[in-house]
């Protein structure tokens, strides 16, 4: 008799990890909609889970050791999806050489005398899924670099926009003051000083400081 409940649990976990891998790679490669893409959607051309993991390794978004956990989970998933005789975790693990030993090394706390082996292996599958999510959503390598670049670009765009508005406002006020002055009484020396002050302070926020603006206007009227 097929145990649908355990298969459904493993399938749900598997779909979750597949979705995360596809989303992250789509983000890294600027793919707008992963569900309809040739590489990450549900088409026959779509990459396998293992191929997606290899791309993430190449990008340094995950490590080779981290991939081992994700591959271990994928092997369990394959047993439940393709082996009709794998109705329990014990039966699934029996068909994967060395996996139980690997789990005992990675998750020794899951193997206790109080629980039977089936329960212990169930805990391992649960933890493999949890760790898989953490691995795929950790910010390092290419993923960290792209996110950092985007955040910095947004910050500097906003800063430049604010600076630009500030500079334009300051120059407009100075230009207005110049227009209101009698050209004959305008000191060439003072005008030079004003322009130098504006040049020196165009990268600082004190251009919008009222005292600084008044200082410039005073120079024009000395």
Coordinates of C-alpha atoms in Angstrom, one line a residue:
X1 CA 0.0 0.0 0.0
X2 CA 1.4 3.4 -1.0
X3 CA 1.9 5.9 1.9
X4 CA 0.5 9.1 0.2
X5 CA 1.0 11.2 3.3
X6 CA 4.8 10.8 3.5
X7 CA 5.2 11.2 -0.3
X8 CA 3.1 14.4 -0.2
X9 CA 5.3 15.8 2.6
X10 CA 8.5 15.1 0.7
X11 CA 7.0 16.4 -2.5
X12 CA 6.0 19.6 -0.8
X13 CA 9.4 20.1 0.6
X14 CA 11.0 19.4 -2.8
X15 CA 8.8 21.8 -4.7
X16 CA 9.7 24.5 -2.2
X17 CA 13.4 24.0 -2.7
X18 CA 13.0 23.9 -6.5
X19 CA 11.1 27.1 -6.4
X20 CA 13.7 28.9 -4.3
X21 CA 16.6 27.7 -6.6
X22 CA 14.7 28.9 -9.6
X23 CA 13.8 32.3 -8.1
X24 CA 17.4 33.0 -7.0
X25 CA 18.9 32.1 -10.3
X26 CA 16.3 34.2 -12.1
X27 CA 17.2 37.1 -9.9
X28 CA 20.9 36.6 -10.6
X29 CA 20.3 36.3 -14.4
X30 CA 17.7 39.1 -14.6
X31 CA 15.0 36.8 -15.7
X32 CA 11.7 38.6 -15.2
X33 CA 9.4 35.6 -14.8
X34 CA 10.9 32.3 -13.8
X35 CA 7.7 30.3 -14.3
X36 CA 7.6 31.0 -18.0
X37 CA 11.3 30.9 -18.7
X38 CA 13.0 28.2 -20.8
X39 CA 15.5 27.4 -18.1
X40 CA 13.5 27.7 -14.8
X41 CA 9.9 27.1 -15.7
X42 CA 8.0 23.8 -16.3
X43 CA 9.0 23.3 -19.9
X44 CA 10.9 20.2 -21.1
X45 CA 13.9 22.5 -21.6
X46 CA 14.1 23.5 -17.9
X47 CA 17.2 22.8 -16.0
X48 CA 17.3 19.9 -13.5
X49 CA 17.6 20.7 -9.8
X50 CA 21.2 19.4 -9.9
X51 CA 22.1 21.7 -12.8
X52 CA 20.6 24.7 -10.9
X53 CA 22.7 23.8 -7.9
X54 CA 25.8 23.7 -10.1
X55 CA 25.1 27.2 -11.4
X56 CA 24.7 28.4 -7.8
X57 CA 28.1 26.8 -7.0
X58 CA 29.7 28.5 -10.0
X59 CA 28.3 31.8 -8.8
X60 CA 29.5 31.1 -5.2
X61 CA 26.0 31.6 -3.9
X62 CA 26.3 28.1 -2.3
X63 CA 29.3 25.9 -1.5
X64 CA 30.0 22.3 -2.5
X65 CA 29.4 21.1 1.0
X66 CA 26.1 22.8 1.1
X67 CA 25.2 21.2 -2.2
X68 CA 25.7 17.8 -0.5
X69 CA 22.7 18.4 1.8
X70 CA 20.5 19.5 -1.1
X71 CA 21.5 16.5 -3.2
X72 CA 20.8 14.2 -0.2
X73 CA 17.3 15.6 0.0
X74 CA 16.8 15.3 -3.8
X75 CA 17.8 11.6 -3.6
X76 CA 15.2 11.0 -0.9
X77 CA 12.6 12.8 -3.0
X78 CA 13.5 10.6 -6.0
X79 CA 12.9 7.5 -4.1
X80 CA 9.4 8.6 -2.9
X81 CA 8.5 9.8 -6.4
X82 CA 9.8 7.0 -8.5
X83 CA 10.1 3.9 -6.3
X84 CA 6.7 2.4 -5.5
X85 CA 8.2 0.3 -2.8
X86 CA 9.5 3.3 -0.9
X87 CA 6.5 3.8 1.5
X88 CA 8.5 4.7 4.6
X89 CA 11.7 6.7 5.3
X90 CA 13.5 3.6 6.2
X91 CA 12.6 2.0 2.9
X92 CA 13.7 5.1 1.0
X93 CA 17.0 5.3 2.8
X94 CA 17.6 1.6 2.3
X95 CA 17.8 2.3 -1.5
X96 CA 20.4 5.1 -1.1
X97 CA 23.9 3.9 -0.3
X98 CA 25.5 5.5 2.7
X99 CA 22.7 8.1 3.3
X100 CA 21.7 6.9 6.8
X101 CA 25.4 7.0 7.8
X102 CA 25.7 10.5 6.4
X103 CA 22.6 11.7 8.3
X104 CA 24.0 10.2 11.6
X105 CA 27.1 12.3 11.0
X106 CA 25.3 15.5 10.1
X107 CA 22.4 15.3 12.6
X108 CA 23.5 13.1 15.5
X109 CA 21.0 14.7 17.8
X110 CA 18.1 13.2 15.7
X111 CA 19.1 9.7 16.6
X112 CA 18.0 8.9 20.1
X113 CA 17.1 5.8 22.0
X114 CA 13.6 7.2 22.7
X115 CA 12.6 7.2 19.0
X116 CA 12.4 4.4 16.5
X117 CA 14.5 4.7 13.3
X118 CA 11.6 5.8 11.1
X119 CA 11.0 8.8 13.4
X120 CA 14.7 9.6 13.5
X121 CA 14.9 9.6 9.7
X122 CA 11.8 11.7 9.4
X123 CA 13.5 14.3 11.6
X124 CA 16.5 14.2 9.3
X125 CA 14.3 14.8 6.2
X126 CA 12.7 17.7 8.0
X127 CA 16.1 19.2 8.9
X128 CA 17.4 18.7 5.4
X129 CA 14.6 20.7 4.1
X130 CA 15.0 23.4 6.7
X131 CA 18.8 23.6 6.0
X132 CA 18.1 23.7 2.3
X133 CA 16.0 26.8 2.7
X134 CA 18.6 28.5 4.8
X135 CA 21.4 27.5 2.3
X136 CA 19.5 28.8 -0.7
X137 CA 18.5 32.1 1.0
X138 CA 21.9 32.8 2.5
X139 CA 23.4 36.0 1.1
X140 CA 26.9 35.3 -0.1
X141 CA 29.0 35.1 -3.3
X142 CA 27.2 36.3 -6.4
X143 CA 23.9 36.8 -4.6
X144 CA 25.4 39.0 -2.0
X145 CA 27.4 41.0 -4.5
X146 CA 24.4 41.7 -6.7
X147 CA 22.1 42.7 -3.8
X148 CA 24.9 45.0 -2.4
X149 CA 25.4 46.6 -5.8
X150 CA 21.7 47.2 -6.2
X151 CA 21.3 48.7 -2.8
X152 CA 24.3 51.0 -3.3
X153 CA 23.1 52.0 -6.7
X154 CA 19.7 53.0 -5.3
X155 CA 21.4 54.9 -2.5
X156 CA 23.6 56.9 -4.8
X157 CA 20.8 57.6 -7.3
X158 CA 18.7 59.0 -4.5
X159 CA 21.6 60.9 -3.0
X160 CA 22.5 62.3 -6.4
X161 CA 19.0 63.4 -7.1
X162 CA 18.8 65.2 -3.8
X163 CA 22.2 66.8 -4.3
X164 CA 21.2 67.9 -7.8
X165 CA 18.1 69.6 -6.5
X166 CA 20.0 71.3 -3.7
X167 CA 22.7 72.6 -6.1
X168 CA 20.2 73.9 -8.6
X169 CA 18.2 75.6 -5.8
X170 CA 21.4 77.3 -4.5
X171 CA 22.6 78.4 -7.9
X172 CA 19.2 79.8 -8.7
X173 CA 19.1 81.9 -5.6
X174 CA 22.6 83.2 -6.3
X175 CA 21.7 83.9 -9.9
X176 CA 18.6 85.8 -8.7
X177 CA 20.8 87.8 -6.3
X178 CA 23.1 88.7 -9.1
X179 CA 20.3 89.8 -11.3
X180 CA 19.1 92.2 -8.6
X181 CA 22.5 93.8 -8.2
X182 CA 23.8 96.9 -10.0
X183 CA 26.6 95.5 -12.3
X184 CA 28.7 98.6 -11.6
X185 CA 28.8 97.9 -7.8
X186 CA 29.4 94.2 -8.2
X187 CA 32.9 93.2 -7.1
X188 CA 34.7 90.9 -9.4
X189 CA 36.6 89.6 -6.5
X190 CA 33.5 88.8 -4.5
X191 CA 31.9 87.0 -7.4
X192 CA 35.0 84.8 -7.7
X193 CA 34.8 84.0 -4.0
X194 CA 31.1 83.1 -4.4
X195 CA 31.8 80.7 -7.3
X196 CA 34.7 79.1 -5.4
X197 CA 32.5 78.6 -2.3
X198 CA 29.8 76.9 -4.5
X199 CA 32.3 74.7 -6.1
X200 CA 33.8 73.6 -2.8
X201 CA 30.5 72.8 -1.3
X202 CA 28.6 71.1 -4.1
X203 CA 29.1 67.7 -2.6
X204 CA 27.9 68.6 0.9
X205 CA 24.5 69.0 2.3
X206 CA 25.2 72.4 3.8
X207 CA 24.4 74.0 0.4
X208 CA 20.8 74.1 1.7
X209 CA 21.8 75.7 4.9
X210 CA 20.2 79.1 5.2
X211 CA 23.2 80.7 6.9
X212 CA 25.5 79.6 4.0
X213 CA 23.1 81.1 1.4
X214 CA 23.0 84.3 3.3
X215 CA 26.8 84.3 3.5
X216 CA 26.9 84.1 -0.3
X217 CA 24.3 86.8 -0.8
X218 CA 26.2 89.1 1.6
X219 CA 29.4 88.8 -0.5
X220 CA 27.5 89.9 -3.5
X221 CA 26.4 93.1 -1.8
X222 CA 29.6 94.1 -0.1

